[in-house]
Amino acid sequence: MTKEYEIVIGLEVHVELATKTKIFCGCSTAFGGAPNTHTCPVCTGMPGTLPVLNRQVVEYAIAVGLATNCSITQYCKFDRKNYFYPDNPQNYQISQLYLPVCRNGYVEIETAEDNMTKECSNGLYGVQEGERNRKRIGIHEIHMEEDAGKLIHDETEGSSLVDYNRSGVPLIEIVSEPDMRSADEVIAYLEKLRTTIQYLGASDCKLQEGSMRADVNISVREKGAAGLGTRTEMKNLNSFHAIRHAIEGESARQIGLIESGEKIVQETRRWDEQKGMSYTMRSKEDAQDYRYFPDPDLVPVHISEEWIGQIRAKQPELREAKMARYKETFGIPDYDIRIITDSKHMADLFETTVALGAQPKKVSNWLMGEALRILKEREEDAEAIRFSPAHLATLIALVDQKAITTTVAKEIFEVMFTEDIDPSVYAEEKGLKTVHDESALRRTVEQVIADNPQSVADYRGGKEKAIGYLVGQTMKAMKGKADPESVKRLLVELL
Amino acid sequence: MKVIDDAVIENVSILAKLELSEDEKVQAKLDMEKMLEYIDQLDELDTEGIEPVIHIFPMENVFREDVVTNGDMREMILANAPEEKSGMFVVPQTFA
């Protein structure tokens, strides 16, 4: 490659909102119901039905818009996007083209230093800060729309089956400006949207489960060129891995075409993560014309200053504010803060435990150490944590009071993690509390000395390390229920 | 006045998934031209200084609260399906 190229990326992110009901009817949005049991005449597109907008959808959309620095469109409305596909029972999708609910916002992302380009299309510049770079990614608009049903392929019989449970589930589509220049920036942007929306409680944003979906628009241009190259849109990306691979694969394909003097065709492509390559999804003969027009069934939405003010007042503390406060209040390392605040659920757990009197660094150590280890083993995320902060505080207090040893505490933590037992009650019932009875401990130490003449001789011969073995043997004999420091003190005394 | 040529007829029939005969294409062309002529009359109105209308009804903010009001009506819904299998609508095989 003789020329230097730059990748230009914009994203369309669909997020399923956490409402109890669909956007235009009173059907449940619960996941996993038997096929078509959450359907009605509205969400199956029966003629003569009337959609009625779910107020909560508008509130979530406004909340996300405010959190991403958008201006809220005070008079917004819905339009019909016309296309034929069996997962779309009305033959049109109700969406917003002309007056989307939020416009002209941005989020700030951070990436590791080397991967960052400073300039972005909206004239904003990244600011370098410490070892990480910050950059603004523009948000063109956020609009509200309805999801489609699900097609299940019945390949043996040459037919497909349709389940409309998902039809009419509310979505917001967040359209970015073409401000990203690398896969790292794309992933940082998606992480930013994910945590922000999770903190707002507007969605659980799970890529694997489809509650967050990203379509990636990619083009390449010679470095320093002013205009944009021809872009392609990549679909079917349901993990951060797939997104990274697709960006790398597609930019290489486009550069290859340019280098060999061929033309890039503007098209939608489907990424096959297993094969590591993409295919043309829609052929040129398929006319792409959605013939949008205002939906006459839905009256406009007027969002008053007062309504916006009410939603603004209810906004929770978002991740950045929380991180800054943790730094100021709790004196724990930045690394801990970053990991704990990655999940609002974990951050809430952390704060409540600290409020119950536990030392912040100790709480952080349990969460970052044992809790994350168990989650990783079980392939679960932080949202799966079920134990109560009171029980974690009790566990930490028991260790502080030397009522249990660290080893025993770890055993109890594991049980607590699964069954949310009260560590104090559990330790009592199972006889796990540390033995502070000096005479019982002395008897055990004497027995260990008698049983290990070689180590005793080593220690007396000047090998100080031998005492570690004797401490270990005593702890084992005490089933971990002794205070290692007391054991060591007794050993030194008796030897 | 806008001209409806053969390419427009071709494109519209693709979008509408209609296969028109040659006679029908001629008729469609005449009909669409008439429609455009009719709409063009609006250009004669002076709309200077008039706010665009968002919706023809003087209404706004018709909402429902986020409460589940529908139960399982699968049987009724599927009664409209030409063909059904395992509680789902059967359609010709579709590429995802």
Coordinates of C-alpha atoms in Angstrom, one line a residue:
Chain A
M1 CA 0.0 0.0 0.0
T2 CA 1.5 3.3 -1.1
K3 CA -1.1 5.7 0.1
E4 CA -2.3 6.3 3.6
Y5 CA -6.0 5.8 4.3
E6 CA -8.3 6.9 6.9
I7 CA -11.4 4.9 8.0
V8 CA -14.6 7.0 8.5
I9 CA -17.3 5.3 10.6
G10 CA -20.8 6.3 11.6
L11 CA -23.2 4.2 13.6
E12 CA -26.9 3.5 13.8
V13 CA -27.7 2.0 17.1
H14 CA -31.1 0.5 17.9
V15 CA -32.0 0.1 21.6
E16 CA -35.0 -1.8 22.9
L17 CA -36.6 0.3 25.6
A18 CA -37.4 -1.2 29.0
T19 CA -41.2 -0.5 28.9
K20 CA -43.6 -3.1 30.2
T21 CA -45.8 -2.7 27.1
K22 CA -45.3 -2.1 23.4
I23 CA -45.1 1.3 21.8
F24 CA -48.6 1.5 20.3
C25 CA -50.7 -1.2 22.2
G26 CA -51.1 -2.8 25.6
C27 CA -49.3 -6.1 24.8
S28 CA -46.5 -7.2 27.1
T29 CA -42.9 -6.8 26.0
A30 CA -41.8 -9.7 28.2
F31 CA -39.1 -11.7 26.5
G32 CA -39.5 -15.5 25.9
G33 CA -43.3 -15.9 25.7
A34 CA -44.6 -18.7 23.5
P35 CA -44.8 -17.5 19.9
N36 CA -47.6 -14.9 19.2
T37 CA -49.0 -14.9 22.7
H38 CA -48.0 -11.2 23.1
T39 CA -49.9 -10.0 20.1
C40 CA -53.1 -8.1 19.3
P41 CA -54.8 -6.6 16.2
V42 CA -52.6 -3.4 16.5
C43 CA -49.2 -5.1 16.5
T44 CA -50.2 -7.6 13.8
G45 CA -51.3 -4.9 11.5
M46 CA -55.0 -5.7 11.2
P47 CA -56.9 -3.2 9.1
G48 CA -58.9 -0.6 11.0
T49 CA -56.9 -0.7 14.2
L50 CA -55.6 2.5 15.9
P51 CA -52.2 2.8 17.5
V52 CA -51.9 4.8 20.7
L53 CA -48.5 6.0 21.9
N54 CA -47.0 4.7 25.1
R55 CA -46.1 7.8 27.2
Q56 CA -43.1 6.0 28.8
V57 CA -41.5 5.6 25.4
V58 CA -41.4 9.4 24.9
E59 CA -40.0 9.8 28.5
Y60 CA -37.2 7.3 28.0
A61 CA -36.3 8.9 24.6
I62 CA -36.2 12.3 26.2
A63 CA -34.1 11.0 29.1
V64 CA -31.6 9.5 26.7
G65 CA -31.6 12.7 24.6
L66 CA -30.9 14.8 27.6
A67 CA -28.1 12.5 28.8
T68 CA -26.5 12.7 25.3
N69 CA -26.6 16.5 25.1
C70 CA -29.3 16.6 22.4
S71 CA -31.9 19.3 21.9
I72 CA -35.4 18.0 22.3
T73 CA -37.8 18.5 19.4
Q74 CA -40.8 20.1 21.1
Y75 CA -43.2 19.3 18.3
C76 CA -42.4 15.8 17.0
K77 CA -44.5 13.3 15.1
F78 CA -44.4 9.9 13.5
D79 CA -44.0 8.8 9.9
R80 CA -44.6 5.6 8.0
K81 CA -41.6 3.9 6.4
N82 CA -43.0 1.6 3.7
Y83 CA -41.5 -1.8 2.8
F84 CA -42.6 -5.3 2.3
Y85 CA -41.2 -8.0 4.5
P86 CA -43.0 -10.7 6.4
D87 CA -41.7 -9.6 9.8
N88 CA -43.4 -6.3 9.3
P89 CA -47.2 -7.0 9.3
Q90 CA -48.4 -3.5 8.4
N91 CA -46.1 -3.3 5.4
Y92 CA -44.9 -0.1 7.0
Q93 CA -42.9 0.6 10.1
I94 CA -44.0 3.5 12.3
S95 CA -40.9 5.6 12.7
Q96 CA -39.8 9.3 12.7
L97 CA -38.2 10.8 9.7
Y98 CA -39.0 14.5 9.5
L99 CA -39.2 15.5 13.2
P100 CA -37.2 13.0 15.3
V101 CA -37.5 13.5 19.1
C102 CA -33.9 14.4 19.7
R103 CA -31.3 16.2 17.6
N104 CA -27.7 17.5 17.6
G105 CA -26.2 15.9 20.6
Y106 CA -22.9 14.4 21.5
V107 CA -21.2 12.0 23.9
E108 CA -17.6 12.1 25.0
I109 CA -15.5 8.9 24.6
E110 CA -12.1 7.9 26.0
T111 CA -9.7 5.5 24.3
A112 CA -6.1 4.5 24.9
E113 CA -3.7 7.1 23.6
D114 CA -2.2 5.7 20.4
N115 CA -5.5 4.8 18.9
M116 CA -7.0 8.2 18.8
T117 CA -7.3 10.7 16.0
K118 CA -7.8 14.2 17.3
E119 CA -9.9 15.8 14.6
C120 CA -13.5 15.0 14.0
S121 CA -16.0 16.2 11.4
N122 CA -18.1 18.5 13.5
G123 CA -15.1 20.8 14.1
L124 CA -14.6 19.5 17.7
Y125 CA -11.2 18.4 18.9
G126 CA -10.2 15.7 21.3
V127 CA -8.5 16.7 24.4
Q128 CA -5.6 14.6 25.7
E129 CA -5.9 13.9 29.4
G130 CA -3.4 11.8 31.2
E131 CA -2.9 8.4 29.5
R132 CA -6.3 8.5 27.8
N133 CA -7.7 10.5 25.1
R134 CA -11.1 12.2 25.1
K135 CA -13.1 12.9 22.0
R136 CA -16.6 14.0 21.2
I137 CA -18.8 11.9 18.9
G138 CA -21.7 13.8 17.5
I139 CA -25.2 12.5 17.6
H140 CA -27.2 13.5 14.6
E141 CA -30.6 12.4 15.9
I142 CA -32.5 9.9 18.1
H143 CA -35.9 8.8 16.9
M144 CA -38.6 6.5 18.3
E145 CA -39.9 3.6 16.3
E146 CA -41.3 0.1 16.5
D147 CA -39.5 -3.2 16.3
A148 CA -40.4 -5.9 13.7
G149 CA -41.4 -9.5 14.4
K150 CA -39.1 -12.5 14.3
L151 CA -38.7 -14.8 11.4
I152 CA -37.9 -18.4 12.1
H153 CA -36.5 -20.4 9.2
D154 CA -38.1 -23.7 8.5
E155 CA -35.6 -24.7 5.8
T156 CA -36.7 -28.3 5.4
E157 CA -40.1 -27.2 4.1
G158 CA -39.2 -24.1 2.0
S159 CA -41.1 -21.9 4.3
S160 CA -40.5 -19.5 7.2
L161 CA -42.5 -19.0 10.4
V162 CA -43.4 -15.6 11.9
D163 CA -43.6 -14.8 15.6
Y164 CA -45.0 -11.2 16.2
N165 CA -44.2 -11.1 19.9
R166 CA -41.5 -8.5 19.2
S167 CA -43.5 -6.6 16.7
G168 CA -44.3 -3.2 18.2
V169 CA -41.7 -3.4 21.0
P170 CA -40.4 0.2 21.4
L171 CA -37.0 1.1 20.0
I172 CA -35.0 4.2 19.8
E173 CA -32.5 4.6 17.0
I174 CA -29.5 6.7 17.8
V175 CA -27.8 8.0 14.7
S176 CA -24.2 9.2 15.1
E177 CA -22.3 11.6 12.9
P178 CA -19.4 10.0 10.9
D179 CA -17.0 10.9 13.6
M180 CA -15.3 7.7 14.4
R181 CA -11.9 6.7 12.9
S182 CA -11.2 3.2 14.4
A183 CA -12.8 0.1 15.8
D184 CA -11.5 1.2 19.3
E185 CA -13.4 4.5 19.0
V186 CA -16.6 2.6 17.9
I187 CA -16.4 0.3 20.8
A188 CA -15.7 3.2 23.2
Y189 CA -18.8 4.9 21.8
L190 CA -21.0 1.9 22.2
E191 CA -19.8 1.3 25.7
K192 CA -20.6 4.9 26.5
L193 CA -24.1 4.6 25.1
R194 CA -24.6 1.3 26.9
T195 CA -23.6 2.6 30.4
T196 CA -25.5 5.8 30.0
I197 CA -28.7 4.1 28.9
Q198 CA -28.3 1.4 31.6
Y199 CA -27.8 4.1 34.3
L200 CA -31.0 5.8 33.0
G201 CA -32.8 2.4 33.3
A202 CA -34.1 2.9 29.8
S203 CA -32.8 -0.4 28.5
D204 CA -30.6 -3.3 29.6
C205 CA -28.6 -2.9 26.3
K206 CA -27.5 -6.5 25.7
L207 CA -25.8 -6.9 22.4
Q208 CA -26.0 -10.7 22.5
E209 CA -29.7 -10.7 23.2
G210 CA -30.5 -8.0 20.7
S211 CA -31.7 -5.3 23.0
M212 CA -28.9 -3.2 21.6
R213 CA -28.0 -3.5 17.9
A214 CA -25.5 -1.6 15.8
D215 CA -25.4 -1.1 12.1
V216 CA -22.0 0.3 11.0
N217 CA -21.5 2.7 8.1
I218 CA -18.0 2.5 6.8
S219 CA -16.1 4.4 4.2
V220 CA -12.4 5.0 3.6
R221 CA -10.6 8.0 2.1
E222 CA -7.0 9.1 1.6
K223 CA -5.7 10.7 4.7
G224 CA -6.2 14.4 4.6
A225 CA -8.9 14.2 1.9
A226 CA -11.8 16.6 2.4
G227 CA -14.9 14.6 1.1
L228 CA -16.2 11.3 2.2
G229 CA -15.7 8.1 0.2
T230 CA -18.6 5.8 -0.8
R231 CA -20.0 4.1 2.2
T232 CA -21.3 0.6 2.8
E233 CA -23.6 -0.4 5.7
M234 CA -22.8 -3.5 7.7
K235 CA -25.5 -5.4 9.5
N236 CA -25.8 -8.5 11.7
L237 CA -23.2 -7.4 14.3
N238 CA -24.1 -8.9 17.6
S239 CA -20.9 -8.7 19.7
F240 CA -18.0 -6.2 20.1
H241 CA -15.8 -8.9 18.5
A242 CA -17.9 -9.0 15.4
I243 CA -18.0 -5.2 15.2
R244 CA -14.2 -5.0 15.4
H245 CA -13.7 -7.7 12.8
A246 CA -16.3 -6.3 10.5
I247 CA -14.6 -2.8 10.6
E248 CA -11.2 -4.3 9.9
G249 CA -12.5 -6.6 7.2
E250 CA -14.6 -4.0 5.4
S251 CA -12.1 -1.2 5.5
A252 CA -9.5 -3.6 4.0
R253 CA -11.9 -4.7 1.3
Q254 CA -12.6 -1.1 0.4
I255 CA -8.9 -0.1 0.3
G256 CA -8.3 -3.2 -1.9
L257 CA -10.9 -2.0 -4.3
I258 CA -9.5 1.5 -4.5
E259 CA -6.0 0.3 -4.9
S260 CA -6.9 -1.9 -7.8
G261 CA -8.8 1.0 -9.4
E262 CA -12.3 -0.5 -8.9
K263 CA -15.4 1.3 -7.6
I264 CA -17.0 0.9 -4.2
V265 CA -20.7 0.2 -4.5
Q266 CA -23.0 1.8 -2.0
E267 CA -24.8 -1.1 -0.5
T268 CA -25.9 -3.0 2.6
R269 CA -23.7 -5.9 3.5
R270 CA -24.2 -8.7 6.0
W271 CA -21.3 -9.7 8.2
D272 CA -20.7 -13.5 8.7
E273 CA -18.6 -13.6 11.9
Q274 CA -17.9 -17.3 11.5
K275 CA -16.4 -16.9 8.0
G276 CA -14.9 -13.5 8.8
M277 CA -16.3 -11.9 5.7
S278 CA -19.3 -9.9 4.4
Y279 CA -21.8 -10.4 1.6
T280 CA -24.0 -8.1 -0.4
M281 CA -27.4 -8.2 1.3
R282 CA -29.6 -6.2 -1.1
S283 CA -29.0 -6.4 -4.8
K284 CA -29.2 -3.3 -7.0
E285 CA -32.5 -4.3 -8.5
D286 CA -34.1 -3.9 -5.1
A287 CA -35.4 -0.4 -5.2
Q288 CA -34.6 1.4 -1.9
D289 CA -37.4 3.9 -1.6
Y290 CA -39.3 3.9 1.7
R291 CA -41.9 6.5 0.6
Y292 CA -42.1 8.1 4.0
F293 CA -45.2 10.0 4.8
P294 CA -46.7 11.3 8.1
D295 CA -48.7 8.7 9.9
P296 CA -52.3 10.0 10.0
D297 CA -53.3 7.7 12.9
L298 CA -51.0 9.4 15.4
V299 CA -51.4 13.0 16.5
P300 CA -48.3 15.1 17.1
V301 CA -46.4 15.0 20.4
H302 CA -45.9 18.3 22.1
I303 CA -43.1 18.2 24.6
S304 CA -43.4 21.2 26.9
E305 CA -40.5 22.9 28.7
E306 CA -42.2 21.8 31.9
W307 CA -42.2 18.1 30.8
I308 CA -38.6 18.3 29.8
G309 CA -37.8 19.9 33.2
Q310 CA -39.6 17.1 35.1
I311 CA -37.6 14.5 33.3
R312 CA -34.4 16.4 33.8
A313 CA -35.1 16.6 37.5
K314 CA -35.5 12.8 37.7
Q315 CA -32.2 12.0 35.8
P316 CA -30.0 9.8 38.0
E317 CA -26.4 10.5 38.6
L318 CA -24.6 9.3 35.4
R319 CA -21.3 7.4 35.3
E320 CA -18.9 10.4 34.9
A321 CA -20.4 12.2 37.8
K322 CA -20.3 9.1 39.9
M323 CA -16.7 8.4 39.0
A324 CA -15.7 12.0 40.0
R325 CA -17.6 11.6 43.3
Y326 CA -16.0 8.3 44.1
K327 CA -12.6 9.7 43.5
E328 CA -13.3 12.6 45.8
T329 CA -15.2 10.7 48.5
F330 CA -13.9 7.1 48.8
G331 CA -10.2 7.3 48.1
I332 CA -10.1 4.1 46.0
P333 CA -7.9 3.7 42.9
D334 CA -9.1 4.9 39.4
Y335 CA -8.9 1.4 38.2
D336 CA -11.4 0.2 40.9
I337 CA -13.7 3.2 40.2
R338 CA -13.7 2.4 36.4
I339 CA -14.7 -1.2 37.0
I340 CA -17.2 -0.7 39.8
T341 CA -19.1 2.1 37.9
D342 CA -19.2 0.1 34.7
S343 CA -22.4 -1.4 36.0
K344 CA -24.9 0.8 37.9
H345 CA -26.0 -2.3 39.8
M346 CA -22.5 -2.9 41.1
A347 CA -22.0 0.8 41.9
D348 CA -25.3 0.8 43.9
L349 CA -24.2 -2.3 45.8
F350 CA -20.8 -0.7 46.5
E351 CA -22.3 2.5 47.8
T352 CA -24.9 0.8 50.0
T353 CA -22.3 -1.5 51.5
V354 CA -20.0 1.5 52.3
A355 CA -23.0 3.4 53.8
L356 CA -23.5 0.5 56.2
G357 CA -20.0 1.2 57.6
A358 CA -17.7 -1.0 55.6
Q359 CA -14.3 0.5 54.5
P360 CA -14.6 1.5 50.8
K361 CA -11.3 -0.2 49.7
K362 CA -12.4 -3.5 51.4
V363 CA -15.8 -3.4 49.6
S364 CA -14.0 -2.7 46.3
N365 CA -11.6 -5.6 46.9
W366 CA -14.5 -8.1 47.5
L367 CA -16.3 -6.9 44.4
M368 CA -13.3 -6.7 42.1
G369 CA -11.7 -9.9 43.4
E370 CA -14.1 -12.6 44.4
A371 CA -17.3 -11.3 42.9
L372 CA -15.8 -10.8 39.4
R373 CA -14.0 -14.1 39.6
I374 CA -17.2 -16.0 40.3
L375 CA -19.1 -14.0 37.6
K376 CA -16.4 -14.9 35.1
E377 CA -16.6 -18.5 36.1
R378 CA -20.3 -18.5 35.6
E379 CA -20.1 -16.4 32.4
E380 CA -22.5 -13.8 33.9
D381 CA -22.4 -10.1 34.1
A382 CA -22.6 -7.8 37.1
E383 CA -26.4 -7.5 36.8
A384 CA -26.5 -11.1 38.0
I385 CA -25.3 -10.2 41.5
R386 CA -28.0 -11.0 43.9
F387 CA -26.5 -10.9 47.5
S388 CA -27.5 -8.0 49.7
P389 CA -25.2 -5.1 50.6
A390 CA -26.0 -5.7 54.3
H391 CA -24.6 -9.3 54.1
L392 CA -21.4 -8.1 52.4
A393 CA -21.0 -5.4 55.1
T394 CA -21.5 -8.1 57.8
L395 CA -18.8 -10.3 56.1
I396 CA -16.3 -7.4 56.1
A397 CA -17.1 -6.6 59.7
L398 CA -16.5 -10.3 60.8
V399 CA -13.1 -10.2 59.2
D400 CA -12.3 -6.8 60.7
Q401 CA -13.3 -8.1 64.2
K402 CA -11.1 -11.2 63.5
A403 CA -14.2 -13.3 64.1
I404 CA -13.4 -15.2 60.9
T405 CA -10.2 -15.5 58.9
T406 CA -9.8 -14.3 55.3
T407 CA -9.8 -17.9 54.1
V408 CA -13.1 -18.7 55.8
A409 CA -14.5 -15.4 54.6
K410 CA -13.8 -16.4 51.0
E411 CA -15.7 -19.7 51.5
I412 CA -18.6 -17.8 53.1
F413 CA -18.6 -15.3 50.3
E414 CA -19.1 -18.0 47.7
V415 CA -22.1 -19.3 49.6
M416 CA -23.4 -15.8 50.1
F417 CA -23.0 -15.0 46.4
T418 CA -25.2 -17.9 45.4
E419 CA -27.7 -18.0 48.3
D420 CA -27.5 -14.6 49.9
I421 CA -27.1 -16.1 53.4
D422 CA -26.3 -13.9 56.4
P423 CA -22.5 -14.5 57.0
S424 CA -22.8 -14.1 60.7
V425 CA -25.6 -16.7 61.2
Y426 CA -23.9 -19.0 58.7
A427 CA -20.5 -18.9 60.4
E428 CA -22.1 -19.6 63.7
E429 CA -24.2 -22.5 62.4
K430 CA -21.3 -24.1 60.5
G431 CA -18.8 -23.5 63.4
L432 CA -16.6 -21.4 61.2
K433 CA -15.7 -18.6 63.6
T434 CA -12.1 -18.2 64.6
V435 CA -11.1 -20.0 67.9
H436 CA -9.8 -17.3 70.3
D437 CA -9.6 -19.9 73.1
E438 CA -5.8 -19.6 73.8
S439 CA -5.6 -23.0 75.6
A440 CA -7.2 -24.9 72.7
L441 CA -4.9 -23.2 70.2
R442 CA -1.8 -23.9 72.4
R443 CA -2.7 -27.6 72.5
T444 CA -2.9 -27.7 68.7
V445 CA 0.4 -25.9 68.3
E446 CA 2.1 -28.3 70.7
Q447 CA 0.7 -31.2 68.7
V448 CA 2.0 -29.7 65.4
I449 CA 5.4 -29.2 66.9
A450 CA 5.5 -32.8 68.1
D451 CA 4.3 -34.0 64.6
N452 CA 6.9 -32.1 62.5
P453 CA 10.3 -32.6 64.1
Q454 CA 12.1 -31.9 60.7
S455 CA 10.6 -28.4 60.3
V456 CA 11.2 -27.7 64.0
A457 CA 14.8 -28.6 63.6
D458 CA 15.1 -26.5 60.4
Y459 CA 13.7 -23.5 62.2
R460 CA 15.9 -24.0 65.2
G461 CA 18.8 -24.4 62.8
G462 CA 18.2 -20.9 61.5
K463 CA 15.8 -21.5 58.6
E464 CA 13.2 -18.9 59.6
K465 CA 11.0 -19.8 56.6
A466 CA 10.2 -23.2 58.2
I467 CA 7.8 -21.4 60.5
G468 CA 5.5 -20.7 57.6
Y469 CA 5.0 -24.4 57.1
L470 CA 4.2 -24.9 60.8
V471 CA 1.7 -22.0 60.7
G472 CA 0.1 -23.7 57.7
Q473 CA -0.1 -27.1 59.5
T474 CA -1.7 -25.4 62.5
M475 CA -4.2 -23.6 60.4
K476 CA -5.1 -26.8 58.7
A477 CA -5.5 -28.6 62.0
M478 CA -7.7 -25.8 63.2
K479 CA -9.7 -26.0 59.9
G480 CA -8.8 -22.4 59.1
K481 CA -10.6 -21.2 62.2
A482 CA -7.5 -19.7 63.9
D483 CA -6.0 -16.2 63.6
P484 CA -2.7 -16.8 61.7
E485 CA -0.9 -14.1 63.7
S486 CA -1.8 -15.6 67.0
V487 CA -0.6 -19.0 65.7
K488 CA 2.7 -17.5 64.6
R489 CA 3.2 -15.8 68.0
L490 CA 2.5 -19.0 69.9
L491 CA 4.9 -21.0 67.7
V492 CA 7.7 -18.5 68.2
E493 CA 7.0 -18.6 71.9
L494 CA 7.0 -22.4 72.1
L495 CA 10.0 -23.0 69.9
Chain B
M1 CA -45.7 19.9 -14.9
K2 CA -43.8 16.7 -14.0
V3 CA -43.6 14.0 -16.6
I4 CA -44.4 10.4 -15.8
D5 CA -42.2 8.3 -18.1
D6 CA -41.8 4.6 -18.5
A7 CA -38.9 4.5 -15.9
V8 CA -41.2 6.0 -13.3
I9 CA -44.0 3.5 -14.0
E10 CA -41.4 0.7 -13.8
N11 CA -40.0 1.9 -10.5
V12 CA -43.4 2.4 -8.9
S13 CA -44.5 -1.1 -10.0
I14 CA -41.4 -2.6 -8.4
L15 CA -42.1 -0.7 -5.1
A16 CA -45.7 -1.7 -5.1
K17 CA -44.8 -5.3 -6.1
L18 CA -47.2 -5.1 -9.1
E19 CA -46.7 -6.7 -12.5
L20 CA -48.5 -4.5 -15.0
S21 CA -49.4 -5.4 -18.5
E22 CA -48.5 -3.0 -21.3
D23 CA -52.1 -1.7 -21.4
E24 CA -52.1 -1.2 -17.7
K25 CA -48.9 0.7 -17.9
V26 CA -50.4 3.1 -20.4
Q27 CA -53.5 3.6 -18.2
A28 CA -51.3 4.0 -15.0
K29 CA -49.3 6.7 -16.8
L30 CA -52.4 8.6 -17.7
D31 CA -53.9 8.2 -14.2
M32 CA -50.7 9.4 -12.5
E33 CA -50.4 12.4 -14.7
K34 CA -53.9 13.4 -13.9
M35 CA -53.2 13.1 -10.2
L36 CA -50.1 15.3 -10.5
E37 CA -52.1 17.9 -12.5
Y38 CA -54.7 17.9 -9.7
I39 CA -52.0 18.3 -7.0
D40 CA -50.2 21.0 -9.0
Q41 CA -53.3 23.3 -8.6
L42 CA -52.1 23.8 -5.0
D43 CA -49.0 25.6 -6.3
E44 CA -51.4 28.4 -7.3
L45 CA -52.1 29.2 -3.7
D46 CA -50.1 31.9 -1.9
T47 CA -48.7 30.1 1.2
E48 CA -46.3 33.0 2.1
G49 CA -46.1 33.4 5.9
I50 CA -48.3 30.4 6.7
E51 CA -47.0 27.8 9.3
P52 CA -46.8 24.3 7.9
V53 CA -49.5 22.0 9.3
I54 CA -48.1 18.9 11.2
H55 CA -51.5 17.1 11.4
I56 CA -54.9 17.9 10.2
F57 CA -56.6 17.3 13.6
P58 CA -56.2 20.1 16.2
M59 CA -55.1 17.5 18.8
E60 CA -51.8 16.5 20.4
N61 CA -50.4 14.2 23.1
V62 CA -52.8 11.3 23.0
F63 CA -51.0 8.7 25.2
R64 CA -51.6 5.4 26.9
E65 CA -49.9 4.6 30.2
D66 CA -47.4 1.8 30.3
V67 CA -49.7 -0.9 31.7
V68 CA -50.4 -4.3 30.1
T69 CA -54.0 -4.5 29.1
N70 CA -53.9 -7.3 26.5
G71 CA -53.8 -11.0 27.4
D72 CA -53.0 -13.9 25.2
M73 CA -55.2 -13.7 22.1
R74 CA -53.1 -16.0 19.9
E75 CA -55.9 -18.1 18.8
M76 CA -57.9 -15.1 17.5
I77 CA -54.9 -13.6 15.8
L78 CA -53.9 -16.9 14.1
A79 CA -57.4 -17.3 12.9
N80 CA -56.5 -14.7 10.3
A81 CA -53.5 -16.7 9.0
P82 CA -53.9 -18.5 5.7
E83 CA -51.6 -21.2 7.2
E84 CA -50.3 -21.8 10.7
K85 CA -47.7 -24.0 12.3
S86 CA -46.5 -24.3 15.9
G87 CA -48.4 -21.2 16.8
M88 CA -46.8 -19.1 14.1
F89 CA -47.7 -17.7 10.7
V90 CA -46.4 -19.7 7.7
V91 CA -44.9 -17.5 4.9
P92 CA -42.8 -18.3 1.9
Q93 CA -39.2 -18.9 2.8
T94 CA -37.4 -15.6 3.4
F95 CA -33.8 -14.7 3.4
A96 CA -32.9 -13.0 6.7

